[in-house]
Short mmCIF file of C-alpha atoms (C1' of nucleotides) in Angstrom, two decimals:
data_model
loop_
_atom_site.label_atom_id
_atom_site.label_comp_id
_atom_site.label_asym_id
_atom_site.label_seq_id
_atom_site.Cartn_x
_atom_site.Cartn_y
_atom_site.Cartn_z
CA MET A 1 77.88 155.61 86.17
CA GLY A 2 80.29 153.28 84.63
CA ALA A 3 81.89 156.16 82.82
CA ILE A 4 85.64 155.84 82.43
CA GLN A 5 87.58 158.16 84.60
CA ALA A 6 91.22 159.34 84.43
CA ILE A 7 93.49 156.93 86.24
CA ARG A 8 94.17 157.71 89.90
CA GLY A 9 97.00 160.17 90.22
CA THR A 10 96.58 161.52 86.65
CA ARG A 11 94.51 164.49 85.63
CA ASP A 12 93.44 166.53 82.66
CA ILE A 13 94.88 169.92 82.17
CA LEU A 14 91.84 171.70 80.77
CA PRO A 15 92.06 174.71 78.36
CA GLU A 16 91.66 177.21 81.13
CA GLU A 17 94.70 175.94 82.92
CA VAL A 18 96.73 175.28 79.85
CA VAL A 19 97.29 179.06 79.55
CA TYR A 20 99.53 178.83 82.59
CA TRP A 21 101.49 175.96 81.15
CA GLN A 22 102.12 177.77 77.97
CA GLN A 23 103.34 180.75 79.93
CA VAL A 24 105.74 178.63 81.94
CA GLU A 25 107.09 176.86 78.87
CA ALA A 26 107.59 180.14 77.04
CA ILE A 27 109.51 181.65 79.90
CA ALA A 28 111.60 178.48 80.30
CA ARG A 29 112.56 178.63 76.56
CA THR A 30 113.63 182.21 76.98
CA VAL A 31 115.60 181.91 80.07
CA LEU A 32 117.35 178.69 79.11
CA GLY A 33 117.98 179.79 75.56
CA ARG A 34 119.81 182.86 76.58
CA ALA A 35 122.06 180.84 78.69
CA ALA A 36 122.91 178.63 75.68
CA TYR A 37 121.10 175.46 76.91
CA HIS A 38 119.70 173.09 74.37
CA GLU A 39 116.55 171.12 74.53
CA ILE A 40 116.75 167.38 74.45
CA ARG A 41 113.86 164.97 74.21
CA VAL A 42 114.28 161.51 75.63
CA PRO A 43 111.92 158.60 75.82
CA ILE A 44 109.14 158.44 78.40
CA PHE A 45 110.10 154.87 79.33
CA GLU A 46 113.44 153.15 79.59
CA ALA A 47 114.91 149.84 80.61
CA THR A 48 114.16 149.33 84.31
CA GLU A 49 117.79 148.52 84.88
CA LEU A 50 118.78 152.12 83.98
CA PHE A 51 116.92 153.53 86.91
CA GLU A 52 117.96 150.85 89.23
CA ARG A 53 121.57 151.39 88.48
CA GLY A 54 121.31 155.18 88.08
CA ILE A 55 119.12 156.17 90.94
CA GLY A 56 120.12 153.47 93.41
CA GLU A 57 118.31 150.36 94.56
CA ALA A 58 118.04 151.59 98.14
CA THR A 59 116.12 154.69 97.26
CA ASP A 60 112.35 155.09 97.68
CA VAL A 61 112.05 156.08 94.12
CA VAL A 62 113.37 152.73 92.92
CA GLY A 63 112.25 150.69 95.82
CA LYS A 64 108.61 151.54 95.82
CA GLU A 65 107.61 154.24 93.46
CA MET A 66 108.43 153.02 89.93
CA TYR A 67 105.89 152.30 87.29
CA THR A 68 107.32 149.16 86.03
CA PHE A 69 105.84 146.60 83.63
CA THR A 70 106.78 143.89 81.30
CA ASP A 71 106.22 144.52 77.66
CA ARG A 72 105.22 142.04 74.94
CA GLY A 73 108.88 141.22 74.33
CA ASP A 74 109.31 140.26 77.96
CA ARG A 75 111.50 143.27 78.74
CA SER A 76 111.21 145.04 81.97
CA ILE A 77 110.19 148.60 81.24
CA THR A 78 109.85 151.58 83.60
CA LEU A 79 108.09 154.85 83.09
CA ARG A 80 110.70 157.44 83.88
CA PRO A 81 110.58 158.73 87.45
CA GLU A 82 113.01 161.55 86.66
CA PHE A 83 114.97 162.90 83.69
CA THR A 84 118.61 162.65 84.66
CA ALA A 85 119.15 158.91 84.11
CA GLY A 86 117.61 159.03 80.69
CA ILE A 87 119.65 162.05 79.67
CA VAL A 88 122.84 160.43 80.88
CA ARG A 89 122.05 157.31 78.91
CA SER A 90 121.42 159.38 75.84
CA LEU A 91 124.70 161.25 76.44
CA ILE A 92 126.61 157.99 76.51
CA GLU A 93 124.71 156.28 73.70
CA HIS A 94 125.32 159.23 71.27
CA SER A 95 128.79 160.11 72.67
CA LEU A 96 127.61 163.66 73.22
CA TYR A 97 130.41 164.10 75.79
CA ALA A 98 132.77 164.15 72.83
CA GLY A 99 131.44 167.53 71.98
CA GLY A 100 132.67 169.04 75.24
CA VAL A 101 130.49 170.56 77.89
CA GLN A 102 126.82 169.85 77.27
CA ARG A 103 124.18 172.18 78.49
CA LEU A 104 120.81 170.46 78.20
CA TRP A 105 117.26 170.87 79.34
CA ALA A 106 114.11 168.80 79.00
CA THR A 107 110.58 168.85 80.02
CA GLY A 108 107.59 166.45 80.04
CA PRO A 109 105.75 163.97 82.17
CA VAL A 110 107.43 161.78 84.81
CA PHE A 111 105.86 159.04 86.86
CA ARG A 112 105.99 157.90 90.41
CA TYR A 113 103.59 155.48 92.05
CA GLU A 114 102.66 157.20 95.29
CA ARG A 115 99.45 158.20 97.09
CA PRO A 116 98.23 161.41 95.56
CA GLN A 117 97.94 164.44 97.74
CA ALA A 118 98.32 168.15 97.53
CA GLY A 119 101.07 168.92 95.01
CA ARG A 120 101.64 165.28 94.29
CA GLN A 121 100.39 163.05 91.54
CA ARG A 122 101.46 159.84 89.89
CA GLN A 123 101.93 161.49 86.53
CA PHE A 124 103.47 164.96 86.95
CA HIS A 125 105.67 167.21 84.89
CA GLN A 126 109.16 168.45 85.43
CA LEU A 127 111.45 170.94 83.90
CA ASP A 128 114.97 169.54 84.03
CA VAL A 129 118.29 171.21 83.40
CA GLU A 130 121.67 169.56 83.28
CA ILE A 131 125.24 170.67 82.54
CA LEU A 132 127.50 167.70 81.80
CA GLY A 133 131.22 167.73 81.46
CA SER A 134 132.32 170.35 83.97
CA ALA A 135 133.46 170.04 87.50
CA ASP A 136 134.02 173.69 87.82
CA PRO A 137 132.12 175.32 90.75
CA ARG A 138 131.02 177.96 88.23
CA ALA A 139 128.92 175.34 86.56
CA ASP A 140 127.10 174.83 89.92
CA VAL A 141 126.49 178.50 90.15
CA GLU A 142 125.33 178.75 86.64
CA VAL A 143 122.80 175.99 87.01
CA ILE A 144 121.45 177.23 90.29
CA ALA A 145 121.19 180.78 88.88
CA LEU A 146 119.18 179.37 86.04
CA ALA A 147 116.65 178.04 88.45
CA THR A 148 116.31 181.30 90.37
CA ASP A 149 116.25 183.37 87.13
CA PHE A 150 113.42 181.21 85.87
CA LEU A 151 111.40 181.48 89.05
CA GLN A 152 111.98 185.14 89.17
CA ALA A 153 110.96 185.66 85.54
CA LEU A 154 107.63 184.06 86.52
CA GLY A 155 107.21 186.62 89.26
CA LEU A 156 107.37 184.05 92.10
CA LYS A 157 108.36 185.31 95.50
CA ASN A 158 108.48 183.89 98.93
CA LEU A 159 110.80 181.09 97.91
CA ARG A 160 113.82 180.01 99.86
CA MET A 161 116.82 178.04 98.85
CA ASP A 162 118.60 175.50 101.01
CA LEU A 163 122.19 174.59 100.10
CA ASN A 164 124.43 171.91 101.26
CA SER A 165 127.39 169.85 100.21
CA VAL A 166 127.22 166.12 100.58
CA GLY A 167 130.91 165.78 99.62
CA THR A 168 132.28 162.90 97.63
CA LEU A 169 130.99 159.31 97.91
CA GLY A 170 133.93 158.68 100.27
CA ASP A 171 133.18 161.63 102.47
CA ARG A 172 129.61 160.45 102.62
CA GLN A 173 130.54 156.91 103.52
CA ARG A 174 132.65 158.02 106.44
CA TYR A 175 129.91 160.30 107.59
CA ARG A 176 127.34 157.53 107.25
CA ASP A 177 129.49 155.30 109.41
CA ALA A 178 129.80 158.03 112.01
CA LEU A 179 126.01 158.52 112.11
CA VAL A 180 125.32 154.87 112.51
CA GLU A 181 127.76 154.77 115.41
CA TYR A 182 126.13 157.81 116.89
CA PHE A 183 122.46 156.74 116.53
CA THR A 184 122.83 153.03 117.38
CA PRO A 185 122.87 153.58 121.23
CA TYR A 186 119.64 155.58 120.89
CA LYS A 187 117.95 153.13 118.56
CA ALA A 188 115.13 152.27 120.93
CA GLU A 189 114.30 155.98 121.34
CA LEU A 190 114.12 156.80 117.71
CA ASP A 191 110.77 156.91 115.90
CA ALA A 192 109.83 153.81 113.99
CA ASP A 193 110.69 155.24 110.56
CA SER A 194 114.11 156.38 111.79
CA GLN A 195 114.89 152.99 113.28
CA ASP A 196 114.24 151.59 109.86
CA ARG A 197 116.46 154.24 108.27
CA LEU A 198 119.35 153.47 110.53
CA GLY A 199 120.04 150.37 108.47
CA ARG A 200 119.00 151.63 105.11
CA ASN A 201 119.74 155.30 104.87
CA PRO A 202 120.94 156.88 108.09
CA LEU A 203 121.28 160.31 106.56
CA ARG A 204 117.55 160.52 106.30
CA ILE A 205 117.19 160.37 110.10
CA LEU A 206 118.49 163.91 110.19
CA ASP A 207 115.32 165.42 108.88
CA SER A 208 112.84 163.25 110.81
CA LYS A 209 109.84 165.20 111.98
CA ASP A 210 109.54 163.28 115.21
CA ALA A 211 110.28 165.53 118.30
CA ARG A 212 112.34 163.05 120.27
CA THR A 213 114.33 162.02 117.28
CA GLN A 214 115.08 165.62 116.66
CA GLU A 215 116.41 166.05 120.17
CA ILE A 216 118.81 163.21 119.49
CA VAL A 217 119.69 164.62 116.07
CA ALA A 218 120.62 167.93 117.64
CA ASP A 219 123.86 166.47 119.00
CA ALA A 220 124.65 164.28 115.97
CA PRO A 221 127.83 164.93 114.05
CA SER A 222 127.60 167.38 111.21
CA LEU A 223 128.10 166.31 107.68
CA LEU A 224 130.29 169.39 107.02
CA ALA A 225 132.83 168.19 109.58
CA TYR A 226 133.36 165.01 107.40
CA LEU A 227 133.98 166.79 104.18
CA SER A 228 137.49 166.48 102.84
CA ASP A 229 139.61 169.68 102.50
CA ASP A 230 138.98 169.54 98.82
CA SER A 231 135.20 169.15 99.18
CA GLN A 232 135.15 172.07 101.60
CA ARG A 233 137.11 174.31 99.26
CA ARG A 234 134.67 173.44 96.53
CA PHE A 235 131.69 174.20 98.72
CA ALA A 236 133.16 177.57 99.60
CA GLN A 237 133.73 178.40 96.02
CA VAL A 238 130.14 177.71 95.11
CA GLN A 239 128.95 179.89 97.96
CA GLN A 240 131.19 182.71 96.88
CA GLY A 241 129.92 182.34 93.37
CA LEU A 242 126.25 182.45 94.44
CA THR A 243 126.85 185.48 96.58
CA GLY A 244 128.65 187.08 93.74
CA VAL A 245 125.67 186.93 91.47
CA GLY A 246 123.34 187.98 94.30
CA ILE A 247 121.57 184.71 94.96
CA ALA A 248 120.26 184.26 98.50
CA TYR A 249 120.50 180.88 100.18
CA GLN A 250 120.81 179.26 103.57
CA ILE A 251 123.17 176.47 104.43
CA ASN A 252 121.23 173.46 105.69
CA SER A 253 123.63 170.75 106.71
CA ARG A 254 120.75 168.32 107.01
CA LEU A 255 119.82 168.63 103.42
CA VAL A 256 120.36 165.17 102.00
CA ARG A 257 118.56 164.49 98.81
CA GLY A 258 116.82 161.29 97.98
CA LEU A 259 118.86 159.86 95.08
CA ASP A 260 122.10 158.08 95.56
CA TYR A 261 124.00 159.76 92.89
CA TYR A 262 124.45 163.16 94.42
CA THR A 263 127.89 164.42 95.22
CA HIS A 264 129.10 167.79 96.57
CA THR A 265 126.48 170.49 95.84
CA ALA A 266 122.86 169.68 96.81
CA PHE A 267 120.11 172.32 96.87
CA GLU A 268 116.42 172.67 97.13
CA ILE A 269 114.01 175.54 96.55
CA GLN A 270 110.86 175.51 98.69
CA SER A 271 107.68 177.48 99.20
CA ASP A 272 105.44 177.77 102.26
CA ASP A 273 102.33 177.95 100.09
CA LEU A 274 102.28 174.36 98.93
CA GLY A 275 101.16 172.39 102.00
CA ALA A 276 103.25 169.35 102.87
CA GLN A 277 105.05 169.10 99.57
CA ALA A 278 107.00 172.22 99.77
CA THR A 279 109.77 171.49 97.33
CA VAL A 280 109.53 173.17 93.97
CA CYS A 281 112.92 172.54 92.73
CA GLY A 282 115.71 170.19 93.76
CA GLY A 283 119.03 169.20 92.42
CA GLY A 284 122.68 168.82 92.77
CA ARG A 285 125.99 167.56 91.45
CA TYR A 286 126.36 163.98 90.38
CA ASP A 287 129.96 163.46 89.39
CA GLY A 288 129.91 159.63 89.45
CA LEU A 289 126.77 158.84 87.49
CA VAL A 290 127.91 158.96 83.97
CA ALA A 291 130.84 156.60 84.73
CA GLN A 292 128.59 154.37 86.78
CA LEU A 293 126.26 154.00 83.78
CA GLY A 294 129.13 153.02 81.57
CA GLY A 295 130.29 156.27 80.15
CA PRO A 296 133.57 158.14 80.57
CA ASP A 297 134.24 159.95 83.79
CA THR A 298 132.03 163.03 83.31
CA PRO A 299 131.19 165.40 86.15
CA ALA A 300 127.75 166.94 85.98
CA ILE A 301 125.14 168.95 87.81
CA GLY A 302 121.45 169.56 87.28
CA TRP A 303 118.05 169.99 88.82
CA GLY A 304 114.42 169.05 88.40
CA LEU A 305 111.55 171.35 88.94
CA GLY A 306 107.93 170.28 89.59
CA LEU A 307 105.69 172.06 87.16
CA GLU A 308 102.42 171.25 88.92
CA ARG A 309 103.72 172.83 92.07
CA LEU A 310 104.99 175.78 90.20
CA ILE A 311 101.64 176.38 88.59
CA LEU A 312 99.84 176.00 91.91
CA LEU A 313 101.95 179.01 93.04
CA LEU A 314 101.46 180.86 89.83
CA LYS A 315 97.69 180.56 90.07
CA GLU A 316 97.69 182.28 93.42
CA LEU A 317 99.65 185.09 91.83
CA GLN A 318 97.62 185.85 88.78
CA PRO A 319 94.07 185.17 87.58
CA ALA A 320 93.64 183.05 84.47
CA ALA A 321 93.91 185.20 81.33
CA ALA A 322 90.81 184.69 79.22
CA ALA A 323 91.45 183.37 75.79
CA THR A 324 90.55 186.14 73.45
CA VAL A 325 88.38 186.16 70.43
CA ASP A 326 88.62 189.12 68.14
CA ILE A 327 85.55 188.67 66.06
CA TYR A 328 82.41 186.65 66.55
CA VAL A 329 80.38 185.79 63.44
CA VAL A 330 76.68 185.62 63.52
CA SER A 331 74.65 184.40 60.62
CA ARG A 332 71.16 183.08 59.63
CA GLY A 333 69.91 181.61 56.38
CA ASP A 334 71.58 179.12 53.93
CA ARG A 335 73.32 181.62 51.81
CA ALA A 336 74.36 183.77 54.60
CA GLU A 337 75.78 180.91 56.57
CA ALA A 338 77.84 179.75 53.60
CA GLN A 339 79.18 183.26 53.12
CA ALA A 340 79.90 183.55 56.85
CA THR A 341 82.14 180.50 56.58
CA GLN A 342 84.08 182.20 53.76
CA VAL A 343 84.32 185.52 55.59
CA ALA A 344 85.54 183.88 58.72
CA GLN A 345 88.27 182.18 56.78
CA THR A 346 89.31 185.43 55.12
CA LEU A 347 89.58 187.09 58.48
CA ARG A 348 91.55 184.26 59.98
CA HIS A 349 94.03 184.45 57.12
CA SER A 350 94.41 188.17 57.87
CA GLY A 351 95.40 187.09 61.48
CA PHE A 352 92.17 187.66 63.47
CA ALA A 353 90.90 185.19 65.98
CA VAL A 354 87.46 184.40 64.69
CA GLU A 355 84.69 182.31 66.24
CA ILE A 356 81.68 181.51 64.20
CA ASP A 357 78.26 180.71 65.70
CA LEU A 358 77.05 177.37 64.40
CA SER A 359 73.70 177.25 66.25
CA GLY A 360 71.46 178.54 63.54
CA SER A 361 69.30 179.99 66.30
CA ALA A 362 67.60 183.37 66.40
CA PHE A 363 69.86 186.36 66.01
CA GLY A 364 69.04 187.43 69.52
CA LYS A 365 70.55 184.20 70.85
CA GLN A 366 73.53 184.53 68.74
CA PHE A 367 74.21 188.03 69.87
CA LYS A 368 74.02 186.82 73.48
CA ARG A 369 76.69 184.37 72.74
CA ALA A 370 78.76 186.93 70.87
CA ASP A 371 78.65 189.06 73.93
CA ARG A 372 79.80 186.28 76.22
CA SER A 373 82.65 185.27 73.90
CA GLY A 374 84.47 188.46 74.76
CA ALA A 375 84.85 189.38 71.16
CA ALA A 376 85.49 193.09 70.36
CA ALA A 377 83.35 192.91 67.21
CA CYS A 378 80.51 190.97 65.80
CA LEU A 379 79.99 190.31 62.18
CA ILE A 380 76.40 189.96 60.99
CA LEU A 381 75.26 188.08 57.87
CA GLY A 382 71.53 187.60 57.17
CA ASP A 383 69.58 187.33 53.98
CA ALA A 384 69.94 190.98 53.19
CA GLU A 385 73.68 190.96 53.47
CA ALA A 386 73.94 187.70 51.56
CA GLU A 387 71.93 189.29 48.78
CA ALA A 388 73.98 192.44 48.73
CA GLY A 389 77.39 190.81 49.29
CA THR A 390 77.90 192.89 52.37
CA VAL A 391 78.45 192.30 56.11
CA GLN A 392 77.51 194.37 59.17
CA ILE A 393 80.29 194.99 61.64
CA LYS A 394 78.94 195.66 65.06
CA TRP A 395 81.22 196.88 67.88
CA LEU A 396 79.94 195.19 70.96
CA ALA A 397 81.15 197.71 73.51
CA SER A 398 79.56 200.75 71.85
CA GLY A 399 76.82 199.08 69.85
CA ASP A 400 77.88 201.04 66.80
CA GLN A 401 77.33 199.34 63.51
CA GLU A 402 78.58 199.76 59.99
CA GLN A 403 78.27 198.03 56.65
CA VAL A 404 81.23 196.77 54.61
CA ASN A 405 81.40 194.86 51.35
CA GLN A 406 82.64 191.33 51.88
CA ASP A 407 85.37 191.75 49.36
CA GLN A 408 86.63 194.73 51.14
CA LEU A 409 87.43 192.84 54.40
CA GLY A 410 90.95 192.03 53.39
CA ALA A 411 91.69 195.63 52.57
CA ILE A 412 90.30 197.08 55.88
CA ALA A 413 92.10 194.46 57.91
CA PRO A 414 94.76 196.84 59.28
CA ASP A 415 92.10 199.36 60.23
CA LEU A 416 90.01 196.59 61.94
CA ARG A 417 93.05 195.38 63.85
CA GLN A 418 93.71 198.74 65.16
CA ARG A 419 90.17 199.34 66.24
CA ILE A 420 90.01 195.91 67.92
CA ALA A 421 93.16 196.71 69.87
CA HIS A 422 91.83 200.04 70.76
CA SER A 423 88.55 198.68 72.10
CA ARG A 424 90.47 196.35 74.42
CA THR A 425 92.27 199.23 76.24
"C1'" G B 1 101.91 150.98 102.12
"C1'" C B 2 99.55 153.65 106.76
"C1'" G B 3 95.95 157.37 109.10
"C1'" A B 4 91.80 160.92 108.90
"C1'" G B 5 87.79 163.53 106.31
"C1'" C B 6 84.49 163.73 102.20
"C1'" G B 7 81.31 161.74 97.78
"C1'" U B 8 73.49 164.94 96.20
"C1'" A B 9 72.80 167.91 88.44
"C1'" G B 10 78.37 170.52 84.33
"C1'" C B 11 79.74 173.79 88.98
"C1'" C B 12 78.42 175.58 94.11
"C1'" A B 13 74.94 173.69 97.52
"C1'" A B 14 70.23 172.62 101.21
"C1'" G B 15 68.75 168.15 103.18
"C1'" A B 16 70.72 165.22 109.49
"C1'" G B 17 65.01 157.80 109.06
"C1'" G B 18 58.86 159.41 106.57
"C1'" U B 19 59.00 161.94 100.76
"C1'" U B 20 57.16 166.62 95.70
"C1'" A B 21 65.25 165.63 96.47
"C1'" A B 22 65.36 173.32 98.22
"C1'" G B 23 68.12 177.26 96.08
"C1'" G B 24 72.07 179.68 93.18
"C1'" C B 25 75.54 179.68 88.74
"C1'" A B 26 76.12 177.81 84.00
"C1'" G B 27 73.39 175.73 79.76
"C1'" C B 28 68.98 175.38 76.57
"C1'" G B 29 64.11 177.36 74.88
"C1'" G B 30 60.57 181.37 74.88
"C1'" G B 31 58.89 186.69 75.85
"C1'" U B 32 61.75 189.80 71.34
"C1'" U B 33 60.70 184.52 63.87
"C1'" G B 34 67.39 190.65 62.34
"C1'" U B 35 70.31 192.95 67.03
"C1'" G B 36 73.58 191.44 72.81
"C1'" G B 37 75.10 192.71 77.91
"C1'" U B 38 69.14 194.12 82.25
"C1'" C B 39 64.42 191.88 83.18
"C1'" C B 40 60.39 187.98 83.06
"C1'" C B 41 58.79 182.84 82.11
"C1'" G B 42 59.89 177.72 81.26
"C1'" C B 43 63.09 173.32 80.85
"C1'" C B 44 67.34 171.02 83.09
"C1'" A B 45 68.56 164.61 89.51
"C1'" U B 46 62.34 158.28 88.29
"C1'" U B 47 67.48 160.01 92.04
"C1'" C B 48 71.65 161.13 95.97
"C1'" G B 49 79.60 157.23 93.71
"C1'" U B 50 78.69 151.73 93.51
"C1'" G B 51 77.10 147.06 95.87
"C1'" G B 52 74.93 144.92 99.98
"C1'" G B 53 72.56 145.18 104.88
"C1'" U B 54 69.19 147.31 109.03
"C1'" U B 55 64.06 149.19 108.91
"C1'" C B 56 57.07 149.21 107.61
"C1'" G B 57 60.14 153.14 105.32
"C1'" A B 58 67.27 155.43 103.84
"C1'" G B 59 70.20 160.75 100.32
"C1'" U B 60 69.90 160.44 105.73
"C1'" C B 61 71.98 154.42 109.96
"C1'" C B 62 75.71 149.92 109.23
"C1'" C B 63 79.28 147.17 106.19
"C1'" A B 64 82.11 146.73 101.87
"C1'" U B 65 83.98 148.81 97.55
"C1'" C B 66 85.59 152.67 94.29
"C1'" G B 67 86.77 157.75 93.85
"C1'" U B 68 88.51 162.19 96.10
"C1'" U B 69 90.92 165.39 99.73
"C1'" C B 70 94.49 166.18 103.41
"C1'" G B 71 98.42 164.13 106.18
"C1'" C B 72 102.62 160.18 107.11
"C1'" C B 73 106.55 158.00 104.31
"C1'" C B 74 109.26 160.14 100.33
"C1'" C B 75 109.89 163.66 96.85
"C1'" A B 76 109.17 167.70 92.10
#
RNA sequence: GCGAGCGUAGCCAAGAGGUUAAGGCAGCGGGUUGUGGUCCCGCCAUUCGUGGGUUCGAGUCCCAUCGUUCGCCCCA
C-alpha cells in the first residue's frame, strides 16, 4: 500500500470511457454551433467574493460546498462551483455586453465539496449555455430548446422537464413572507430540516421529502398566485413558445432552484435512471445578476448540465465503441524491426491507424496480439522480407496473405483503405 | 456534516476462529525458435485496505482509521 490514490470525489476517466465524452462534446459543438453560440473559456478558479456575491451567501453552494483556499499572495480563491458567475464576470470585464446579445457556451470541470454518491462527485463536469442581453421570452425558449435538442441528439429518452416561474425578486420576497407566515404556526410539526429552512430559505420547504411536512405544504400558498401581472404574462409567453416548438414540459410550482440569482423562468430536466441525483440539467433566468456584479443592467438566461450524469445515461443506452486499429505490424529481427518502424510511419501518414508490436517475442505471440487488437490486417516483417524489401499483408478475418514491396505501400493505400473498410462490414 | 453497507490479485470471486488463501477472466511464458482466433501445460496474493486489540491460533471476532458504495442535506 501507500500508493497515492485520486483524491476523494475525483476520478480518472479512462480511455474506454473517454469515447463517450468525445461523443458528447462533438454533439454539443454541432448543436450549439448551428444555433450561433460561441464557446468561451473562463478560469477554473476565481476570487471567492465573486461566488459569494453572485450565487448568494445563504445558498448551500456558497455556505458549505465551496473549495476555497488562500493562495501564496494571501488572496481567497475558490474553485468554480458553476460557470455562470465566471462568465458574467468575464462579460463585464471585457465589456462584451457592448456587442449586443451574447450567446455563449462553456464546458469543463466544476467543484463542489460534498459527500460523493451516485451521480455526484467533488470534481465533475458541466456543459453550460448562456444568452446574455435579452429579456425576450423567445430567448428563454431558445435556450431551453437547445437543452432538449442536445439531449435528443444524443438519443436520450425518458427525460422529463419541470418548468416554473419564480417571478421577480419582488414577487419572490412577497411570496417568501407569505410562506413564513403560513408555516410558522406549524413549525413544531415540520421536519427538522424544514424548521431550519423556515428562517433561511422557506421556499425550500416546498419540496421536503418528509410526509408530514408535505401534508402541511399541500395547503400552502402557491408561488404562481404571487406573480405580478407582468411576470404571469411573461411566463405564459414562454409556455406558448415552448409548445410552439413542440417541447413537452410540466408546470411544477414547487420548483425553486438553489441559487439566489434566478428570476422568472426556472426549469430542470430529470431522469428516473440516476438514483437520488435525478437532475441532469437545470437553469433559469437571472436578470439581476450582471448588475449585481457591477455590470450594466443585462437580462440573461442559461443552464448547466451535468456531464457525468449524462454519460451515466448514455452508457445504459449504448455499449462502448471499441477503439479501432486498422493495421497491426508484426516483426522479428533487427533489420525487420527497423523497417517495420518505417513502414508503420508510412502507413500512418497515409491515414491508417497503425499499431506496432514492440515485444520482440515469437511470431505466434505477436499474431495472437494482432488478433486481439481488432485490426483488419496484419503486416509481417521477418528476415526474409527485410532482405527482399517486401512485407506480407495478412487479412486476419480470412487468413489470406499477400506480398507487397515496401515502397509500393503508399501507392496501394487507396486499395488497402477500401479493403479494410470492406472487411469491417 | 449525518446515517447504513462494503473493502481478499489488474478485474470478478470462494472463504464465515485452526491453515497449502479455492476458482474464473485478463496478463505473461511454453507446447508450435515465421503465422492468430480452439486446445493443453506452467507462472501470476510470504497475504486478505491500514493500525491496534481479543485468542494457544484471525482473512474470519472487537476497536480505530482510511477508502468505497448507497442514502439524507443539496444540487449538475
